[in-house]
CSV table of C-alpha atoms in Angstrom, one decimal:
chain,number,residue,atom,x,y,z
A,1,MET,CA,-3.2,12.6,29.5
A,2,LYS,CA,-3.8,14.9,26.5
A,3,THR,CA,-4.5,13.8,23.0
A,4,SER,CA,-1.8,16.1,21.8
A,5,ASP,CA,0.8,14.0,23.7
A,6,PHE,CA,0.4,11.4,21.0
A,7,TYR,CA,1.2,13.6,18.1
A,8,TYR,CA,4.3,13.0,16.0
A,9,ASP,CA,5.4,14.7,12.8
A,10,LEU,CA,4.9,12.4,9.8
A,11,PRO,CA,6.0,13.4,6.3
A,12,LYS,CA,3.3,12.7,3.8
A,13,GLU,CA,5.6,10.7,1.5
A,14,LEU,CA,5.9,8.0,4.3
A,15,ILE,CA,2.2,7.1,4.1
A,16,ALA,CA,2.2,3.9,2.1
A,17,GLN,CA,-0.1,4.0,-0.9
A,18,THR,CA,0.5,0.5,-2.2
A,19,PRO,CA,1.4,-2.9,-0.5
A,20,VAL,CA,4.9,-4.4,-0.9
A,21,GLU,CA,5.5,-7.7,-2.6
A,22,PRO,CA,5.8,-10.2,-1.3
A,23,ARG,CA,3.8,-9.5,1.8
A,24,ASP,CA,6.4,-10.5,4.3
A,25,SER,CA,9.2,-8.4,2.8
A,26,SER,CA,7.9,-5.3,4.7
A,27,ARG,CA,10.2,-3.9,7.3
A,28,LEU,CA,9.8,-4.8,11.0
A,29,LEU,CA,10.8,-2.7,13.9
A,30,VAL,CA,11.3,-4.8,17.0
A,31,LEU,CA,10.7,-3.0,20.3
A,32,GLY,CA,11.5,-4.3,23.8
A,33,ARG,CA,8.8,-3.4,26.3
A,34,GLU,CA,11.2,-3.4,29.3
A,35,ASN,CA,14.2,-1.6,27.9
A,36,GLY,CA,12.9,0.3,24.9
A,37,GLU,CA,15.7,-1.3,22.7
A,38,ILE,CA,15.0,-1.2,18.9
A,39,ASP,CA,16.1,-3.6,16.2
A,40,HIS,CA,15.5,-3.2,12.5
A,41,LYS,CA,14.5,-6.3,10.6
A,42,HIS,CA,12.1,-7.6,7.9
A,43,PHE,CA,8.8,-9.1,8.6
A,44,TYR,CA,9.9,-12.6,7.6
A,45,ASP,CA,12.4,-12.4,10.5
A,46,ILE,CA,9.4,-12.6,12.9
A,47,VAL,CA,10.0,-16.3,13.2
A,48,ASP,CA,13.3,-15.6,15.0
A,49,TYR,CA,11.4,-13.8,17.7
A,50,LEU,CA,8.8,-16.4,18.4
A,51,ASN,CA,9.4,-19.4,20.7
A,52,GLU,CA,8.1,-22.9,20.7
A,53,GLY,CA,5.0,-22.9,22.9
A,54,ASP,CA,4.0,-19.3,22.0
A,55,LEU,CA,0.5,-18.6,20.7
A,56,LEU,CA,-0.3,-16.1,17.9
A,57,VAL,CA,-3.9,-14.8,18.0
A,58,VAL,CA,-5.1,-13.5,14.6
A,59,ASN,CA,-8.3,-11.8,13.5
A,60,ASP,CA,-9.9,-13.8,10.7
A,61,SER,CA,-12.4,-11.1,9.7
A,62,ARG,CA,-12.8,-10.5,6.0
A,63,VAL,CA,-13.3,-7.0,4.5
A,64,LEU,CA,-16.5,-6.4,2.6
A,65,PRO,CA,-16.1,-4.7,-0.8
A,66,ALA,CA,-18.5,-2.2,0.7
A,67,ARG,CA,-18.1,0.9,-1.5
A,68,ILE,CA,-20.6,0.8,-4.3
A,69,PHE,CA,-21.9,3.5,-6.7
A,70,GLY,CA,-25.6,3.8,-7.5
A,71,ILE,CA,-27.5,5.6,-10.3
A,72,LYS,CA,-30.6,7.4,-9.0
A,73,GLU,CA,-33.8,6.5,-10.9
A,74,ASN,CA,-35.4,9.4,-12.8
A,75,THR,CA,-32.4,11.8,-12.4
A,76,GLY,CA,-29.4,9.6,-13.2
A,77,ALA,CA,-27.4,11.2,-10.4
A,78,ARG,CA,-24.4,9.1,-9.2
A,79,VAL,CA,-24.3,8.5,-5.5
A,80,GLU,CA,-21.6,6.6,-3.4
A,81,PHE,CA,-22.9,4.1,-0.9
A,82,LEU,CA,-20.6,2.8,1.9
A,83,LEU,CA,-22.1,-0.2,3.8
A,84,LEU,CA,-21.6,0.2,7.5
A,85,ASN,CA,-23.8,-2.3,9.4
A,86,GLN,CA,-26.1,-5.1,8.3
A,87,ILE,CA,-29.3,-4.5,10.2
A,88,SER,CA,-31.1,-7.6,9.0
A,89,GLY,CA,-31.2,-9.6,5.7
A,90,ASN,CA,-30.5,-7.1,2.9
A,91,LYS,CA,-31.3,-4.1,5.0
A,92,TRP,CA,-28.1,-2.0,5.7
A,93,GLU,CA,-27.0,1.2,7.5
A,94,THR,CA,-25.0,3.1,4.9
A,95,LEU,CA,-23.1,6.3,4.5
A,96,CYS,CA,-24.2,8.1,1.3
A,97,LYS,CA,-22.4,10.9,-0.7
A,98,PRO,CA,-23.9,13.2,-1.5
A,99,GLY,CA,-26.6,12.6,1.1
A,100,LYS,CA,-29.0,15.1,-0.3
A,101,LYS,CA,-29.4,12.8,-3.3
A,102,ALA,CA,-30.5,9.9,-1.1
A,103,LYS,CA,-33.7,11.0,0.7
A,104,ILE,CA,-36.3,8.6,2.0
A,105,GLY,CA,-38.0,6.8,-0.9
A,106,ALA,CA,-35.1,7.4,-3.4
A,107,LYS,CA,-34.4,4.4,-5.6
A,108,PHE,CA,-31.0,3.4,-7.1
A,109,THR,CA,-29.5,0.7,-9.4
A,110,PHE,CA,-26.0,-0.6,-9.2
A,111,GLY,CA,-23.8,-2.6,-11.6
A,112,ASP,CA,-26.2,-2.3,-14.6
A,113,GLY,CA,-29.1,-3.6,-12.6
A,114,LEU,CA,-27.4,-6.4,-10.7
A,115,LEU,CA,-28.4,-4.7,-7.5
A,116,LYS,CA,-31.3,-2.3,-6.6
A,117,ALA,CA,-31.9,-0.2,-3.5
A,118,THR,CA,-34.5,2.0,-1.8
A,119,VAL,CA,-33.7,4.4,1.0
A,120,THR,CA,-36.1,3.7,3.8
A,121,ASP,CA,-34.9,5.9,6.7
A,122,VAL,CA,-32.4,8.7,7.6
A,123,LYS,CA,-30.8,8.3,11.1
A,124,ASP,CA,-30.0,11.2,13.4
A,125,ASP,CA,-26.3,11.1,12.4
A,126,GLY,CA,-27.2,11.3,8.7
A,127,ASN,CA,-26.6,7.7,7.8
A,128,ARG,CA,-29.2,6.1,5.6
A,129,VAL,CA,-31.1,2.8,6.1
A,130,VAL,CA,-31.3,1.1,2.7
A,131,ASP,CA,-33.2,-2.0,1.5
A,132,PHE,CA,-31.2,-3.8,-1.2
A,133,GLU,CA,-32.7,-6.3,-3.8
A,134,CYS,CA,-30.8,-8.7,-6.1
A,135,ASP,CA,-31.5,-11.9,-7.9
A,136,GLU,CA,-28.6,-13.9,-6.5
A,137,ASN,CA,-26.8,-13.9,-3.1
A,138,PHE,CA,-26.2,-10.4,-1.9
A,139,PHE,CA,-22.6,-10.9,-0.9
A,140,ALA,CA,-21.8,-12.6,-4.3
A,141,THR,CA,-23.3,-9.6,-6.0
A,142,LEU,CA,-21.3,-7.2,-3.8
A,143,ASP,CA,-18.1,-9.1,-4.7
A,144,LYS,CA,-18.8,-8.4,-8.4
A,145,ILE,CA,-19.6,-4.7,-8.2
A,146,GLY,CA,-18.1,-3.4,-4.9
A,147,GLN,CA,-14.8,-1.7,-4.3
A,148,MET,CA,-12.6,-2.0,-1.2
A,149,PRO,CA,-13.3,0.8,1.4
A,150,LEU,CA,-9.7,1.9,1.6
A,151,PRO,CA,-8.8,4.5,4.3
A,152,PRO,CA,-9.0,8.1,3.2
A,153,TYR,CA,-5.2,8.5,3.4
A,154,ILE,CA,-4.8,6.0,0.5
A,155,THR,CA,-5.4,7.7,-2.8
A,156,ALA,CA,-3.8,5.1,-5.1
A,157,GLU,CA,-6.1,2.5,-6.8
A,158,LEU,CA,-5.9,-1.0,-5.5
A,159,GLU,CA,-5.3,-3.4,-8.4
A,160,ASP,CA,-5.9,-6.6,-6.5
A,161,LYS,CA,-8.7,-6.7,-3.9
A,162,GLU,CA,-7.1,-9.6,-2.1
A,163,ARG,CA,-4.2,-7.4,-1.1
A,164,TYR,CA,-6.5,-5.7,1.4
A,165,GLN,CA,-7.4,-9.1,2.9
A,166,THR,CA,-5.2,-11.3,5.2
A,167,VAL,CA,-4.4,-14.7,3.8
A,168,TYR,CA,-6.4,-16.3,6.6
A,169,SER,CA,-9.4,-14.0,6.3
A,170,HIS,CA,-12.6,-16.0,6.5
A,171,GLU,CA,-15.5,-14.3,8.3
A,172,LEU,CA,-17.0,-11.6,6.1
A,173,GLY,CA,-18.0,-8.4,7.9
A,174,SER,CA,-15.3,-5.7,8.2
A,175,ALA,CA,-15.3,-2.2,6.9
A,176,ALA,CA,-11.5,-2.1,7.1
A,177,ALA,CA,-8.8,-4.7,7.2
A,178,PRO,CA,-7.1,-5.8,10.4
A,179,THR,CA,-3.9,-4.5,8.8
A,180,ALA,CA,-1.2,-6.1,11.1
A,181,GLY,CA,-2.1,-9.4,9.5
A,182,LEU,CA,-1.5,-8.2,5.9
A,183,HIS,CA,2.2,-9.0,6.3
A,184,PHE,CA,1.7,-12.8,6.7
A,185,THR,CA,2.0,-15.2,3.8
A,186,ASN,CA,0.8,-18.8,3.9
A,187,GLU,CA,4.5,-19.9,3.7
A,188,LEU,CA,5.4,-17.7,6.6
A,189,MET,CA,2.6,-19.2,8.7
A,190,ASP,CA,3.8,-22.7,7.9
A,191,ARG,CA,7.3,-21.8,9.1
A,192,ILE,CA,5.8,-20.4,12.3
A,193,ARG,CA,3.8,-23.6,12.9
A,194,GLU,CA,6.9,-25.7,12.2
A,195,LYS,CA,8.7,-23.9,15.0
A,196,GLY,CA,6.1,-25.1,17.4
A,197,VAL,CA,4.1,-21.9,17.6
A,198,ASN,CA,0.3,-22.3,17.7
A,199,ILE,CA,-2.1,-20.0,15.8
A,200,ALA,CA,-5.6,-19.3,17.1
A,201,TYR,CA,-8.4,-17.2,15.6
A,202,VAL,CA,-10.8,-14.6,16.9
A,203,THR,CA,-13.2,-12.5,14.8
A,204,LEU,CA,-13.7,-8.8,15.3
A,205,HIS,CA,-15.4,-6.9,12.5
A,206,VAL,CA,-13.5,-3.7,12.1
A,207,GLY,CA,-15.8,-0.6,11.8
A,208,LEU,CA,-15.1,2.7,10.1
A,209,GLY,CA,-14.9,4.2,13.6
A,210,THR,CA,-11.3,2.9,13.6
A,211,PHE,CA,-10.4,5.9,11.4
A,212,ARG,CA,-12.4,8.4,13.5
A,213,PRO,CA,-10.1,11.1,15.0
A,214,VAL,CA,-10.1,11.8,18.8
A,215,LYS,CA,-11.7,15.2,19.1
A,216,VAL,CA,-11.4,15.8,22.8
A,217,ASP,CA,-8.3,17.2,24.6
A,218,ASP,CA,-8.5,14.9,27.5
A,219,VAL,CA,-8.0,11.3,26.3
A,220,THR,CA,-10.3,9.9,29.1
A,221,ASN,CA,-13.3,11.8,27.6
A,222,HIS,CA,-13.2,9.9,24.3
A,223,LYS,CA,-16.0,7.6,23.5
A,224,MET,CA,-15.1,4.5,21.5
A,225,HIS,CA,-17.1,3.0,18.7
A,226,SER,CA,-18.6,-0.5,19.2
A,227,GLU,CA,-17.6,-3.6,17.2
A,228,HIS,CA,-18.8,-7.1,17.1
A,229,TYR,CA,-16.4,-9.9,18.2
A,230,GLU,CA,-16.5,-13.7,18.5
A,231,VAL,CA,-14.1,-16.0,20.4
A,232,PRO,CA,-14.2,-19.7,19.6
A,233,ALA,CA,-13.9,-22.4,22.2
A,234,GLU,CA,-10.6,-23.7,20.7
A,235,THR,CA,-9.0,-20.2,21.0
A,236,ALA,CA,-10.0,-20.0,24.6
A,237,ARG,CA,-8.6,-23.4,25.3
A,238,LEU,CA,-5.3,-22.6,23.5
A,239,ILE,CA,-4.9,-19.4,25.5
A,240,GLU,CA,-5.4,-21.2,28.8
A,241,GLN,CA,-3.0,-24.0,27.7
A,242,THR,CA,-0.3,-21.5,26.6
A,243,LYS,CA,-0.5,-19.6,29.9
A,244,GLU,CA,-0.3,-22.8,31.9
A,245,ASN,CA,2.8,-24.0,30.0
A,246,GLY,CA,4.6,-20.7,30.3
A,247,GLY,CA,4.2,-19.6,26.7
A,248,ARG,CA,3.4,-16.1,25.5
A,249,VAL,CA,0.1,-15.0,24.0
A,250,ILE,CA,0.9,-12.6,21.1
A,251,ALA,CA,-1.9,-10.6,19.5
A,252,VAL,CA,-1.6,-9.9,15.8
A,253,GLY,CA,-3.1,-6.4,15.6
A,254,THR,CA,-5.0,-4.1,17.9
A,255,THR,CA,-8.3,-5.8,16.9
A,256,SER,CA,-7.1,-9.1,18.3
A,257,CYS,CA,-5.8,-7.3,21.3
A,258,ARG,CA,-9.0,-5.5,22.0
A,259,THR,CA,-11.0,-8.7,21.6
A,260,LEU,CA,-8.9,-10.7,24.1
A,261,GLU,CA,-8.7,-7.9,26.7
A,262,SER,CA,-12.5,-7.1,26.4
A,263,VAL,CA,-13.4,-10.7,27.1
A,264,ALA,CA,-10.9,-11.0,30.0
A,265,THR,CA,-12.1,-7.8,31.5
A,266,GLU,CA,-15.7,-8.9,31.4
A,267,TYR,CA,-15.3,-12.6,32.4
A,268,GLY,CA,-12.0,-12.7,34.3
A,269,LYS,CA,-10.4,-14.8,31.6
A,270,VAL,CA,-10.8,-15.6,27.9
A,271,ILE,CA,-13.8,-17.8,27.4
A,272,ALA,CA,-15.8,-18.8,24.3
A,273,CYS,CA,-18.3,-16.0,23.7
A,274,ASP,CA,-19.5,-13.3,21.3
A,275,GLY,CA,-20.7,-9.8,21.8
A,276,PHE,CA,-19.9,-6.2,21.2
A,277,THR,CA,-16.9,-4.3,22.6
A,278,ASP,CA,-16.2,-0.6,22.9
A,279,ILE,CA,-13.1,-1.0,25.1
A,280,PHE,CA,-10.7,1.9,25.0
A,281,ILE,CA,-7.2,1.0,26.0
A,282,TYR,CA,-4.8,3.9,26.8
A,283,PRO,CA,-1.8,4.3,29.2
A,284,GLY,CA,-2.7,3.2,32.7
A,285,TYR,CA,-4.6,0.1,31.5
A,286,GLU,CA,-3.4,-3.2,33.0
A,287,PHE,CA,-3.2,-5.9,30.5
A,288,LYS,CA,-4.8,-9.2,31.4
A,289,VAL,CA,-3.9,-11.5,28.5
A,290,LEU,CA,-1.2,-10.1,26.2
A,291,ASP,CA,2.5,-10.8,26.3
A,292,GLY,CA,3.3,-9.5,22.9
A,293,LEU,CA,1.8,-7.5,20.1
A,294,ILE,CA,2.4,-7.3,16.3
A,295,THR,CA,1.1,-4.1,14.9
A,296,ASN,CA,1.4,-1.5,12.2
A,297,PHE,CA,2.4,2.2,12.6
A,298,HIS,CA,-0.7,4.2,13.4
A,299,LEU,CA,-2.0,7.7,12.9
A,300,PRO,CA,-0.9,10.5,15.2
A,301,GLU,CA,-3.3,11.2,18.1
A,302,SER,CA,-5.3,8.0,17.3
A,303,THR,CA,-6.8,5.5,19.7
A,304,LEU,CA,-4.5,2.9,18.2
A,305,ILE,CA,-1.3,4.6,19.1
A,306,MET,CA,-2.7,5.1,22.5
A,307,LEU,CA,-3.3,1.4,22.8
A,308,VAL,CA,0.2,0.6,21.7
A,309,SER,CA,1.6,3.2,24.1
A,310,SER,CA,-0.3,1.5,26.9
A,311,PHE,CA,1.3,-1.8,26.1
A,312,ALA,CA,4.9,-0.8,25.5
A,313,GLY,CA,5.2,2.4,27.5
A,314,PHE,CA,4.5,5.9,26.2
A,315,ASP,CA,8.2,7.0,26.0
A,316,ASN,CA,9.3,3.8,24.3
A,317,VAL,CA,6.5,4.0,21.7
A,318,MET,CA,7.0,7.7,20.9
A,319,ASN,CA,10.7,7.1,20.6
A,320,ALA,CA,10.1,4.1,18.3
A,321,TYR,CA,7.8,6.2,16.1
A,322,ASN,CA,10.2,9.0,15.8
A,323,THR,CA,13.0,6.5,14.9
A,324,ALA,CA,10.7,4.9,12.3
A,325,VAL,CA,10.2,8.4,10.7
A,326,GLU,CA,14.0,9.0,10.7
A,327,GLU,CA,14.6,5.5,9.1
A,328,LYS,CA,11.9,6.2,6.5
A,329,TYR,CA,9.6,3.3,7.5
A,330,ARG,CA,6.3,3.1,5.6
A,331,PHE,CA,3.3,4.0,7.7
A,332,PHE,CA,-0.4,3.0,8.1
A,333,SER,CA,-2.5,0.3,6.5
A,334,PHE,CA,-0.1,-0.8,3.7
A,335,GLY,CA,3.0,0.2,5.7
A,336,ASP,CA,5.6,-1.6,7.8
A,337,ALA,CA,5.2,-3.4,11.1
A,338,MET,CA,6.3,-3.4,14.7
A,339,PHE,CA,6.8,-6.3,17.1
A,340,ILE,CA,6.6,-5.5,20.8
A,341,SER,CA,7.6,-8.1,23.4
């Protein structure tokens, strides 16, 4: 299967630049896995498609305001730092622009001195290893001075940082939001629970690799990035209970999906555990856990549209995407949603 098979033509004006208000007023395309039938709804209608005894599995990862701007000591040059991975303590792997201003030994200050940094190493891929210093908690400082690392296709400024967080976000560590969850409000989640639907949590810290394009012609030659996940014991218990009682396990987002399928692939079923996953799901993959998926509309030729095509069928998904374009749905992170069952 070729990467180009997953291309679709998307007018630029359909790329959502800002989130809708309220969150659950976004549109919802409902797609049947078996017959490919399509219904057009709003996200608050998701309750009508959930049954008592179903289980929603959501990713509770919280996005770091990981984009910070430093002033280089001696020269006053302004350099953008994007925090990628916490190595240990306040030592981070970062992406710096322009990199030539951030050589080993270079020192920077951020937020009028609230945060200081020294570049200690340059990795083979050009990323910098940086030691940060601050008087108070590092993450509290980051919250004061950092900006959300919005995807490159969003050029509008985000007025409220919380709009790039899910209402149930809790575990700090993502470089990008698990965007399928952005449509939920606390009130909608209450309505879902009142219907007898359980909600369980996993954590997968989304890396910037989620935006990396597939650069090979043959899909099977693509190498996925690795991301850290955690599955609590209560989530494993609820999944087993749901399956035993004939309910459906529905993942909210491709990150929740990848977490569950990674664990089931490694251990034969979902158990309490944590680790790293680089699972790549594309057509031909046999799902071990999922019965339903709530997801956004993804970039052409991306690993995410490949995953969705694997779950719902290539022809069904490409038809649904082309229909969404015709119906002028909003695409990508702040866009509309799809429910597949």
